[in-house]
Coordinates of C-alpha atoms in Angstrom, one line a residue:
M1 CA 144.8 49.9 51.8
A2 CA 146.7 48.4 54.8
I3 CA 149.6 50.5 54.0
A4 CA 147.5 53.5 53.7
S5 CA 145.7 53.0 57.0
F6 CA 149.0 52.3 58.6
L7 CA 150.5 55.5 57.3
I8 CA 147.5 57.7 58.3
E9 CA 147.5 56.1 61.8
I10 CA 151.2 56.7 62.4
F11 CA 150.8 60.4 61.0
A12 CA 147.8 61.0 63.4
A13 CA 149.6 59.6 66.3
T14 CA 152.7 61.7 65.5
M15 CA 150.8 64.9 65.2
L16 CA 149.1 64.3 68.3
L17 CA 152.4 63.8 70.1
L18 CA 153.9 66.9 68.6
F19 CA 150.9 68.9 69.6
A20 CA 151.0 67.5 73.2
V21 CA 154.7 68.3 73.5
R22 CA 154.1 71.9 72.4
L23 CA 151.0 72.3 74.5
V24 CA 153.0 71.5 77.7
R25 CA 156.1 73.6 76.6
T26 CA 154.2 76.8 75.8
G27 CA 151.9 76.5 78.7
I28 CA 155.1 76.2 81.2
E29 CA 156.9 79.0 79.2
R30 CA 154.0 81.4 79.8
R31 CA 153.3 80.5 83.3
F32 CA 156.9 80.4 84.7
G33 CA 158.8 82.6 82.0
S34 CA 160.1 85.2 84.4
L35 CA 161.3 82.5 86.9
F36 CA 163.2 80.8 84.0
Q37 CA 164.9 84.0 83.2
S38 CA 166.0 84.5 86.9
I39 CA 167.4 81.1 87.2
L40 CA 169.2 81.1 84.1
T41 CA 170.9 84.6 84.3
R42 CA 171.8 84.7 88.1
H43 CA 174.6 82.2 88.2
S44 CA 178.3 82.5 87.1
N45 CA 179.4 78.9 87.7
S46 CA 179.1 76.8 84.5
F47 CA 178.0 73.7 86.2
V48 CA 175.2 75.4 88.2
A49 CA 174.1 76.9 84.9
G50 CA 174.0 73.6 83.3
G51 CA 172.1 72.3 86.1
A52 CA 169.6 75.1 85.8
G53 CA 169.3 74.3 82.1
M54 CA 168.8 70.7 82.7
V55 CA 165.8 71.3 85.4
L56 CA 164.3 73.9 83.0
A57 CA 164.4 71.4 80.0
T58 CA 162.9 68.7 82.2
I59 CA 160.1 70.9 83.0
L60 CA 159.7 72.3 79.4
Q61 CA 160.2 69.1 77.9
S62 CA 162.2 70.7 75.0
S63 CA 166.0 71.4 74.9
A64 CA 165.4 73.6 71.8
A65 CA 163.2 76.0 73.9
V66 CA 165.8 76.5 76.6
T67 CA 168.5 77.1 73.8
V68 CA 166.2 79.8 72.3
L69 CA 165.6 81.3 75.5
L70 CA 169.4 81.4 76.5
T71 CA 170.4 82.7 73.0
G72 CA 167.9 85.7 73.4
F73 CA 169.3 86.3 77.0
A74 CA 172.8 86.3 75.4
A75 CA 171.7 88.6 72.6
A76 CA 170.2 91.1 75.3
G77 CA 173.6 90.9 77.1
M78 CA 172.0 89.2 80.2
V79 CA 174.2 86.2 80.1
T80 CA 177.7 85.3 78.8
F81 CA 178.6 82.9 76.0
G82 CA 180.0 80.4 78.6
M83 CA 177.1 80.3 80.9
A84 CA 174.5 80.1 78.0
L85 CA 176.5 77.2 76.4
A86 CA 176.6 75.4 79.9
G87 CA 172.8 75.9 80.1
V88 CA 172.2 74.5 76.6
L89 CA 174.3 71.5 77.4
G90 CA 172.5 70.9 80.6
A91 CA 169.1 71.3 78.7
D92 CA 170.1 68.5 76.3
L93 CA 170.6 66.2 79.3
G94 CA 167.2 67.4 80.9
A95 CA 165.4 66.5 77.7
A96 CA 166.9 63.1 77.8
L97 CA 165.7 62.6 81.4
V98 CA 162.2 63.5 80.2
I99 CA 162.0 60.6 77.9
Q100 CA 162.9 58.3 80.9
V101 CA 159.8 59.5 82.8
L102 CA 157.5 59.5 79.8
S103 CA 158.5 56.0 78.6
Y104 CA 156.8 54.3 81.9
D105 CA 153.6 52.8 81.5
L106 CA 151.2 55.5 82.8
G107 CA 148.1 54.7 81.1
W108 CA 146.2 54.4 84.3
L109 CA 146.8 58.2 84.8
Q110 CA 145.3 59.3 81.4
P111 CA 141.7 59.6 82.8
A112 CA 142.7 61.5 85.8
L113 CA 145.0 63.8 83.8
L114 CA 142.3 64.6 81.2
A115 CA 139.6 65.1 83.9
L116 CA 141.8 67.4 86.1
G117 CA 143.3 69.4 83.0
G118 CA 139.9 69.9 81.4
W119 CA 138.3 70.9 84.8
L120 CA 141.2 73.5 85.4
Y121 CA 141.1 74.9 81.8
L122 CA 137.3 75.1 81.4
K123 CA 136.0 76.1 84.7
S124 CA 138.3 78.9 85.7
E125 CA 138.5 82.4 84.4
R126 CA 142.0 82.9 85.9
S127 CA 144.8 82.8 83.3
N128 CA 147.2 81.1 85.6
V129 CA 144.9 78.3 86.4
R130 CA 143.8 77.7 82.9
L131 CA 147.6 77.5 82.0
M132 CA 148.1 74.8 84.7
G133 CA 145.0 73.0 83.1
R134 CA 147.0 73.3 79.5
I135 CA 150.0 71.7 80.9
V136 CA 148.1 68.9 82.6
L137 CA 146.1 68.2 79.3
G138 CA 149.4 68.2 77.3
V139 CA 150.9 65.5 79.6
A140 CA 147.6 63.5 79.1
F141 CA 147.8 63.8 75.4
I142 CA 151.5 62.7 75.3
L143 CA 150.6 59.5 77.0
I144 CA 147.5 58.9 74.6
S145 CA 149.8 59.7 71.6
L146 CA 152.3 57.1 72.6
Q147 CA 149.5 54.6 73.1
F148 CA 148.1 55.2 69.6
L149 CA 151.6 54.9 68.3
R150 CA 152.2 51.5 69.6
E151 CA 148.7 50.3 68.7
A152 CA 149.3 51.7 65.0
V153 CA 152.4 49.8 64.8
D154 CA 151.4 46.6 66.3
P155 CA 149.4 44.9 63.6
I156 CA 152.0 45.1 60.9
R157 CA 155.0 43.9 63.1
E158 CA 154.8 40.4 61.3
S159 CA 154.5 41.9 57.9
T160 CA 157.3 41.8 55.3
F161 CA 157.3 45.5 54.8
L162 CA 158.4 46.7 58.2
P163 CA 161.0 44.2 58.9
A164 CA 162.6 44.8 55.5
I165 CA 163.0 48.6 56.4
A166 CA 164.2 47.7 59.9
G167 CA 166.7 45.4 58.6
Y168 CA 168.1 47.9 56.1
L169 CA 168.4 50.5 58.9
E170 CA 170.2 47.9 61.0
T171 CA 172.9 47.2 58.5
D172 CA 173.3 50.8 57.0
Y173 CA 173.8 52.5 60.2
F174 CA 174.8 55.8 58.7
S175 CA 171.5 56.1 56.6
A176 CA 169.6 55.4 60.0
F177 CA 171.6 58.2 61.7
I178 CA 170.6 60.6 58.8
V179 CA 167.0 59.5 59.1
G180 CA 166.9 60.1 62.7
A181 CA 168.4 63.5 62.3
V182 CA 165.8 64.6 59.5
L183 CA 163.0 63.2 61.6
A184 CA 164.1 65.3 64.7
F185 CA 164.5 68.4 62.5
V186 CA 161.2 68.0 60.6
M187 CA 159.2 67.3 63.9
H188 CA 161.2 70.1 65.7
S189 CA 161.2 67.8 68.7
S190 CA 163.8 65.5 70.0
V191 CA 161.6 64.3 72.7
A192 CA 158.8 63.3 70.3
T193 CA 161.2 61.6 67.8
I194 CA 163.1 59.5 70.4
L195 CA 159.8 58.6 72.1
M196 CA 158.6 57.3 68.8
C197 CA 161.9 55.3 68.4
V198 CA 161.5 53.9 71.9
A199 CA 158.0 52.9 71.2
L200 CA 159.0 51.1 68.1
V201 CA 161.9 49.2 69.8
Q202 CA 159.6 48.3 72.7
I203 CA 157.1 46.6 70.5
G204 CA 159.9 45.0 68.4
A205 CA 159.1 46.9 65.1
I206 CA 162.7 47.8 64.8
P207 CA 165.8 46.3 66.4
F208 CA 167.9 47.8 69.0
A209 CA 170.9 48.6 66.7
A210 CA 168.7 50.4 64.4
G211 CA 166.9 52.4 67.2
L212 CA 170.2 53.4 68.6
S213 CA 171.5 54.9 65.1
L214 CA 168.1 56.8 64.9
V215 CA 168.5 58.1 68.3
L216 CA 172.1 59.3 67.8
G217 CA 170.8 61.0 64.5
A218 CA 168.0 62.6 66.4
N219 CA 170.6 64.2 68.8
L220 CA 172.2 65.7 65.7
G221 CA 169.0 66.9 64.3
S222 CA 167.7 68.4 67.4
A223 CA 170.9 70.6 67.5
F224 CA 169.8 72.0 64.1
I225 CA 166.4 73.2 65.5
P226 CA 167.7 76.1 67.6
M227 CA 170.2 76.9 64.7
W228 CA 167.1 77.5 62.5
L229 CA 164.9 79.3 65.1
T230 CA 167.7 81.9 65.9
R231 CA 168.8 82.3 62.2
D232 CA 167.6 86.1 62.3
M233 CA 169.6 87.0 65.5
T234 CA 172.9 88.6 65.6
V235 CA 176.1 86.7 65.0
T236 CA 177.2 86.9 68.7
A237 CA 173.9 85.2 69.7
R238 CA 173.9 82.6 67.0
R239 CA 177.3 81.3 68.2
I240 CA 175.9 79.5 71.0
P241 CA 173.6 77.1 69.1
L242 CA 176.2 76.4 66.6
A243 CA 178.8 75.6 69.5
N244 CA 176.1 73.1 70.7
L245 CA 175.6 71.8 67.2
L246 CA 179.3 71.2 66.9
L247 CA 179.8 69.5 70.3
R248 CA 176.8 67.4 70.1
G249 CA 176.8 66.5 66.5
S250 CA 180.5 65.5 66.5
A251 CA 180.0 63.4 69.7
A252 CA 177.0 61.7 68.2
L253 CA 178.9 61.0 65.0
V254 CA 182.1 59.5 67.0
M255 CA 179.7 57.4 69.1
L256 CA 177.8 56.1 65.9
I257 CA 181.2 54.8 64.4
V258 CA 182.4 53.5 67.8
V259 CA 179.5 51.4 68.5
N260 CA 178.8 50.1 65.1
V261 CA 182.5 49.4 64.1
G262 CA 183.3 48.0 67.5
G263 CA 180.2 45.9 67.6
L264 CA 179.2 47.3 71.0
H265 CA 175.6 46.9 70.7
E266 CA 175.5 43.8 73.0
A267 CA 177.5 45.7 75.7
L268 CA 174.8 48.5 75.7
L269 CA 172.0 45.9 76.0
V270 CA 171.9 46.0 79.8
T271 CA 168.1 45.4 80.2
S272 CA 165.2 45.4 77.7
P273 CA 166.0 46.9 74.4
A274 CA 163.7 49.9 74.9
Q275 CA 165.1 50.8 78.3
S276 CA 168.6 50.2 77.0
L277 CA 168.0 52.6 74.3
I278 CA 166.9 55.2 76.8
F279 CA 170.0 54.6 79.1
A280 CA 172.2 55.0 76.1
H281 CA 170.5 58.3 75.1
I282 CA 170.8 59.6 78.6
G283 CA 174.5 58.3 79.0
F284 CA 175.4 60.0 75.7
N285 CA 174.1 63.4 76.7
L286 CA 175.5 63.0 80.3
A287 CA 179.0 62.3 78.8
V288 CA 178.8 65.4 76.6
F289 CA 177.7 67.5 79.5
L290 CA 180.4 66.4 81.7
L291 CA 183.1 66.5 79.3
A292 CA 182.2 69.9 77.8
T293 CA 180.8 72.1 80.4
G294 CA 184.2 72.5 82.2
F295 CA 185.7 74.4 79.2
V296 CA 182.7 76.2 77.8
N297 CA 184.3 79.6 78.4
Q298 CA 187.4 78.5 76.5
L299 CA 185.1 78.0 73.4
E300 CA 184.1 81.6 73.0
Q301 CA 187.2 82.7 71.1
P302 CA 187.4 79.8 68.7
M303 CA 183.7 80.5 68.0
A304 CA 184.3 84.1 67.4
V305 CA 186.9 83.2 64.8
L306 CA 184.6 80.6 63.2
M307 CA 181.7 82.8 63.0
S308 CA 183.1 86.3 62.8
E309 CA 180.8 89.2 62.5
P310 CA 180.2 90.7 58.9
K311 CA 181.7 94.1 58.5
A312 CA 178.3 95.6 57.8
E313 CA 176.8 94.1 61.0
A314 CA 179.9 95.3 63.1
N315 CA 179.6 98.8 61.7
A316 CA 175.9 98.9 62.2
L317 CA 176.4 97.9 65.9
D318 CA 179.2 100.3 66.4
Q319 CA 176.9 103.2 64.9
F320 CA 174.8 102.8 67.9
S321 CA 177.5 104.0 70.3
D322 CA 178.9 106.6 68.1
A323 CA 177.4 109.5 66.1
L324 CA 175.8 107.8 63.0
T325 CA 176.9 108.1 59.5
P326 CA 174.9 107.4 56.5
L327 CA 174.8 103.6 55.7
G328 CA 175.5 104.1 52.0
D329 CA 173.8 102.0 49.5
P330 CA 173.5 98.6 51.1
S331 CA 172.0 95.6 49.3
G332 CA 168.9 93.7 50.5
E333 CA 171.2 91.4 52.6
R334 CA 172.8 94.4 54.4
A335 CA 169.3 95.8 55.0
S336 CA 168.5 92.7 56.8
V337 CA 171.7 92.9 58.8
A338 CA 170.7 96.4 59.7
M339 CA 167.2 95.2 60.8
S340 CA 168.9 92.7 63.0
S341 CA 170.9 95.4 64.6
V342 CA 167.8 97.5 65.5
R343 CA 166.2 94.3 67.0
H344 CA 169.5 93.8 69.2
E345 CA 169.0 97.4 70.3
L346 CA 165.5 96.9 71.2
L347 CA 166.2 94.0 73.2
Q348 CA 168.7 96.1 75.1
M349 CA 165.9 98.7 75.7
I350 CA 163.5 96.1 76.9
T351 CA 166.3 94.8 79.3
Q352 CA 167.2 98.4 80.5
V353 CA 163.4 99.1 81.2
E354 CA 163.1 95.8 83.2
R355 CA 166.0 96.8 85.2
M356 CA 164.4 100.0 86.1
F357 CA 160.9 98.6 86.9
R358 CA 162.2 95.6 88.9
P359 CA 163.3 97.5 92.0
V360 CA 160.9 100.4 91.8
L361 CA 158.7 99.3 94.7
D362 CA 161.9 99.4 96.8
I363 CA 161.9 103.0 96.4
Y364 CA 158.3 103.2 97.7
E365 CA 159.4 101.6 100.9
Q366 CA 162.7 103.4 101.3
D367 CA 163.4 107.1 100.6
D368 CA 166.7 106.5 98.7
S369 CA 167.5 109.5 96.6
D370 CA 170.5 107.6 95.2
A371 CA 168.2 104.8 93.8
I372 CA 166.0 107.5 92.1
S373 CA 169.1 109.2 90.7
A374 CA 170.2 105.9 89.3
L375 CA 166.7 105.4 87.7
W376 CA 166.9 108.8 86.1
Q377 CA 170.2 107.9 84.7
Q378 CA 169.1 104.7 83.3
D379 CA 166.2 106.5 81.8
E380 CA 168.7 108.8 80.0
R381 CA 170.1 105.7 78.3
V382 CA 166.8 104.6 77.1
N383 CA 166.1 108.0 75.7
T384 CA 169.5 107.9 74.0
Q385 CA 169.0 104.5 72.5
L386 CA 165.6 105.7 71.0
T387 CA 167.2 108.7 69.4
E388 CA 169.9 106.3 67.8
I389 CA 167.5 103.9 66.7
R390 CA 165.4 106.7 64.9
R391 CA 168.4 108.2 63.2
F392 CA 169.6 104.7 62.2
V393 CA 166.5 103.6 60.7
A394 CA 165.9 107.0 59.0
R395 CA 169.2 106.6 57.2
M396 CA 168.5 103.1 55.8
P397 CA 168.0 103.5 52.1
R398 CA 164.4 102.7 51.2
Q399 CA 165.1 102.1 47.5
N400 CA 166.9 98.9 48.2
M401 CA 164.4 97.5 50.9
S402 CA 161.2 95.7 50.3
K403 CA 157.8 97.1 51.4
G404 CA 157.9 94.4 54.0
Q405 CA 161.3 95.6 55.4
I406 CA 160.2 99.2 55.5
K407 CA 156.9 98.5 57.2
A408 CA 158.9 96.3 59.7
A409 CA 161.4 99.0 60.3
R410 CA 158.7 101.5 60.9
G411 CA 157.0 99.0 63.4
L412 CA 160.4 98.7 65.2
V413 CA 160.8 102.3 65.6
E414 CA 157.1 102.8 66.9
Y415 CA 158.1 100.0 69.6
A416 CA 161.2 101.8 70.6
I417 CA 158.9 105.0 71.3
R418 CA 156.6 102.8 73.5
L419 CA 159.7 101.4 75.5
E420 CA 160.9 105.0 75.9
A421 CA 157.5 106.0 77.3
A422 CA 157.6 103.0 79.6
G423 CA 160.9 104.1 80.9
D424 CA 159.2 107.6 81.6
V425 CA 156.5 105.8 83.5
V426 CA 159.1 104.3 85.8
S427 CA 161.5 107.3 86.2
N428 CA 158.9 110.2 86.2
R429 CA 155.6 109.1 87.3
M430 CA 156.4 106.3 89.8
T431 CA 159.4 108.1 91.4
R432 CA 157.5 111.1 91.8
T433 CA 154.7 109.1 93.5
A434 CA 157.2 107.6 95.8
Q435 CA 158.7 110.9 96.7
I436 CA 155.2 112.3 97.5
K437 CA 154.6 109.1 99.7
H438 CA 157.7 109.8 101.7
T439 CA 157.1 113.6 101.9
E440 CA 153.5 113.2 103.2
R441 CA 154.7 110.2 105.4
S442 CA 151.9 108.0 103.9
E443 CA 151.4 104.2 104.3
F444 CA 149.6 101.7 102.1
S445 CA 147.3 99.5 103.8
A446 CA 148.5 95.8 104.2
Q447 CA 146.3 94.5 101.5
G448 CA 146.7 97.4 99.2
W449 CA 150.6 96.9 99.2
K450 CA 149.9 93.3 98.6
E451 CA 147.8 94.2 95.5
L452 CA 150.6 96.4 94.1
K453 CA 153.3 93.6 94.7
D454 CA 151.1 91.0 92.9
L455 CA 150.6 93.5 90.0
H456 CA 154.2 94.1 89.9
A457 CA 155.1 90.4 89.7
A458 CA 152.7 89.9 87.1
I459 CA 154.1 92.7 84.9
L460 CA 157.5 91.4 85.2
E461 CA 156.5 88.1 83.7
S462 CA 155.7 90.0 80.4
F463 CA 159.1 91.2 79.8
S464 CA 160.6 87.9 78.9
L465 CA 157.5 87.2 76.6
A466 CA 158.0 90.5 74.8
R467 CA 161.7 89.6 74.4
H468 CA 160.8 86.2 73.0
V469 CA 158.2 87.8 70.5
L470 CA 160.6 90.4 69.4
L471 CA 163.1 87.6 68.6
V472 CA 161.2 85.0 66.9
D473 CA 157.6 86.6 66.1
D474 CA 156.0 83.8 68.1
M475 CA 152.3 83.9 67.6
D476 CA 151.4 82.0 70.7
C477 CA 153.4 84.3 73.0
A478 CA 152.1 87.3 71.2
R479 CA 148.6 86.1 72.0
R480 CA 149.7 85.4 75.7
L481 CA 151.2 88.9 75.9
V482 CA 147.8 90.6 74.7
L483 CA 145.9 88.2 77.3
D484 CA 148.4 89.3 80.0
K485 CA 147.3 92.8 79.2
A486 CA 143.8 92.1 79.9
E487 CA 144.9 90.2 83.2
V488 CA 146.7 93.3 84.3
K489 CA 143.7 95.5 83.6
R490 CA 141.6 93.0 85.5
M491 CA 144.0 93.0 88.5
S492 CA 144.2 96.8 88.5
R493 CA 140.5 97.1 88.3
N494 CA 140.0 94.7 91.3
S495 CA 142.5 96.4 93.3
R496 CA 140.8 99.9 92.5
K497 CA 137.4 98.3 93.7
A498 CA 139.0 96.8 96.7
H499 CA 140.6 100.1 97.5
L500 CA 137.3 102.0 97.3
K501 CA 135.6 99.3 99.6
R502 CA 138.4 100.0 102.3
L503 CA 137.7 103.7 102.0
E504 CA 134.0 103.1 102.8
R505 CA 135.1 100.8 105.8
G506 CA 137.1 103.9 106.9
Q507 CA 140.7 102.5 107.0
T508 CA 142.9 105.3 108.0
E509 CA 145.9 104.1 105.7
S510 CA 143.7 103.8 102.5
F511 CA 142.5 107.5 103.3
Q512 CA 146.1 108.6 103.6
S513 CA 147.3 106.7 100.5
S514 CA 144.3 106.9 98.3
D515 CA 145.7 109.0 95.4
L516 CA 149.1 107.2 95.6
H517 CA 147.5 104.0 95.4
L518 CA 145.3 104.9 92.4
E519 CA 148.2 106.5 90.6
T520 CA 150.5 103.6 91.1
L521 CA 147.8 101.4 89.6
R522 CA 147.5 103.7 86.4
S523 CA 151.3 103.7 86.1
M524 CA 151.7 100.1 86.2
R525 CA 148.9 99.4 83.8
D526 CA 150.2 102.0 81.4
L527 CA 153.7 100.6 81.4
H528 CA 152.5 97.1 80.8
G529 CA 150.5 98.6 77.7
H530 CA 153.8 99.9 76.4
I531 CA 155.6 96.6 76.9
A532 CA 152.7 94.4 75.2
A533 CA 152.6 96.7 72.1
I534 CA 155.1 94.4 70.3
A535 CA 152.5 91.7 70.0
Y536 CA 149.9 93.7 68.1
P537 CA 151.7 93.8 64.6
I538 CA 152.0 90.1 64.5
L539 CA 148.4 89.5 65.7
Y540 CA 147.0 92.2 63.1
K541 CA 149.0 90.5 60.4
S542 CA 147.1 87.0 61.1
G543 CA 143.9 88.8 61.6
Q544 CA 143.7 87.8 65.3
V545 CA 142.9 91.1 66.6
L546 CA 140.6 93.8 65.3
E547 CA 141.3 97.5 64.5
T548 CA 138.4 98.4 67.0
R549 CA 136.1 96.6 69.3
L550 CA 133.2 98.8 68.5
V551 CA 130.1 97.2 66.8
M552 CA 130.4 98.7 63.4
E553 CA 126.7 97.7 62.1
M554 CA 123.8 97.0 64.6
E555 CA 120.7 95.4 63.8
K556 CA 118.0 98.0 63.5
K557 CA 115.1 97.3 66.0
P558 CA 111.5 98.0 65.2
T559 CA 110.2 101.1 66.7
M560 CA 106.6 102.5 67.2
T561 CA 107.2 104.8 64.2
D562 CA 108.2 101.8 62.0
G563 CA 104.9 100.0 62.9
R564 CA 102.6 102.8 61.7

């Protein structure tokens, strides 16, 4: 019974820790997703990109999340291989720094964090405030889970069972290394795995030497996580997590051998065992970052040789730029490659529409015919991409595709149609509205213009979410995208009501720009609806959205006739 109780308590504490880390990570991704994209894609210096990755991983508490984001940006052509890999190496260091912060005794903060997070999440209707509450609650749950973990292990420290396992892991360092790698991959979180190892070393449940081997293994295992999460992306994108795996994994293996063969454990014990373990983990990731970041650009060619594009995928991608030819009779595997190519092209379409939408309000402020012409040219490219995707999917042989693949291909084409419509909203409706504004010399009121800018910023945040959903079919991000759609509708509705109130007060600017303001609101709302459409197939599949919001059957109320 004692062993069973111990295992249940350990499992419960571990699950709470995993849930808490995910709660914080997804909350920050949803709240600050567009800011992450801006930071990660606007630099050309590898060390600056590495620093940005480090900061973001520290905030997200996950290097894997940053790696997947950067891989998606690379797949969409928004960041180069070298900058993406530098960001990933910085993210590994940032995740190591998170462990130092969370290892402090912050038990006194638990009640305050629970109270603040619960109040923000439950008492506000605004999505951004609720997300902040989610993040604060996640941090509180991390602290509680670590306390549970220490309390679960403490009673059996003196038993013969745990010391026997700890002693074996201390002597067989390679087995401990493998156990750490497996734990990190299964838990899908290096932060949670290493925090657990630190907690066990802190209470003396396992010795420092065994803990160090486990932590080095966790570094290897965590590098496998983004490899698994990005397995359906194009070969070009998957080279980034593979390069990180080779760099980080080989460095971890070398350090494991050097430390254990050279007997350097005592040299690494600079303070308490738990703190020394954290210092060793940070030092390892800092060394990898400093040694590798300087030559990340030189690794692109070797990785291209190591992971070359299959001929089928290369042909599929080439066909998007040239006249398409029949794909022949591909096997199921080649059909999967073709689907990956379609997703890659859709990523390009999302990015193209975002590039069109981002500066559109500048056209409202300045009468710039060149900028409008550039938008029209970009829209032509979006239209061309839609045509190419339609032709490509139409020529995929259905006889060698499963029903699921056929349905997925049809859904991707439908989303391409929505993206083309979103491009039309920008290039036709919004540019026409801007031209009318300049022709009539109309001006928005200060408050009305602020409302439009706030709505514009809110919509921009959804582009990165849509890319993420397209890449990995993330259920949480799909839900967030639909919730954002409701938030955009609410902001649009509130702006319309505020505009009508300004008309009632007789504000001159509001009278002059009334039609323009309302048309811009409709355009932005419609555009966001097109972008958010990628979320619905995932949510329909899991039964999280209904076909209609209408009440299909209503309870029959008694009438005077019924009572006769």
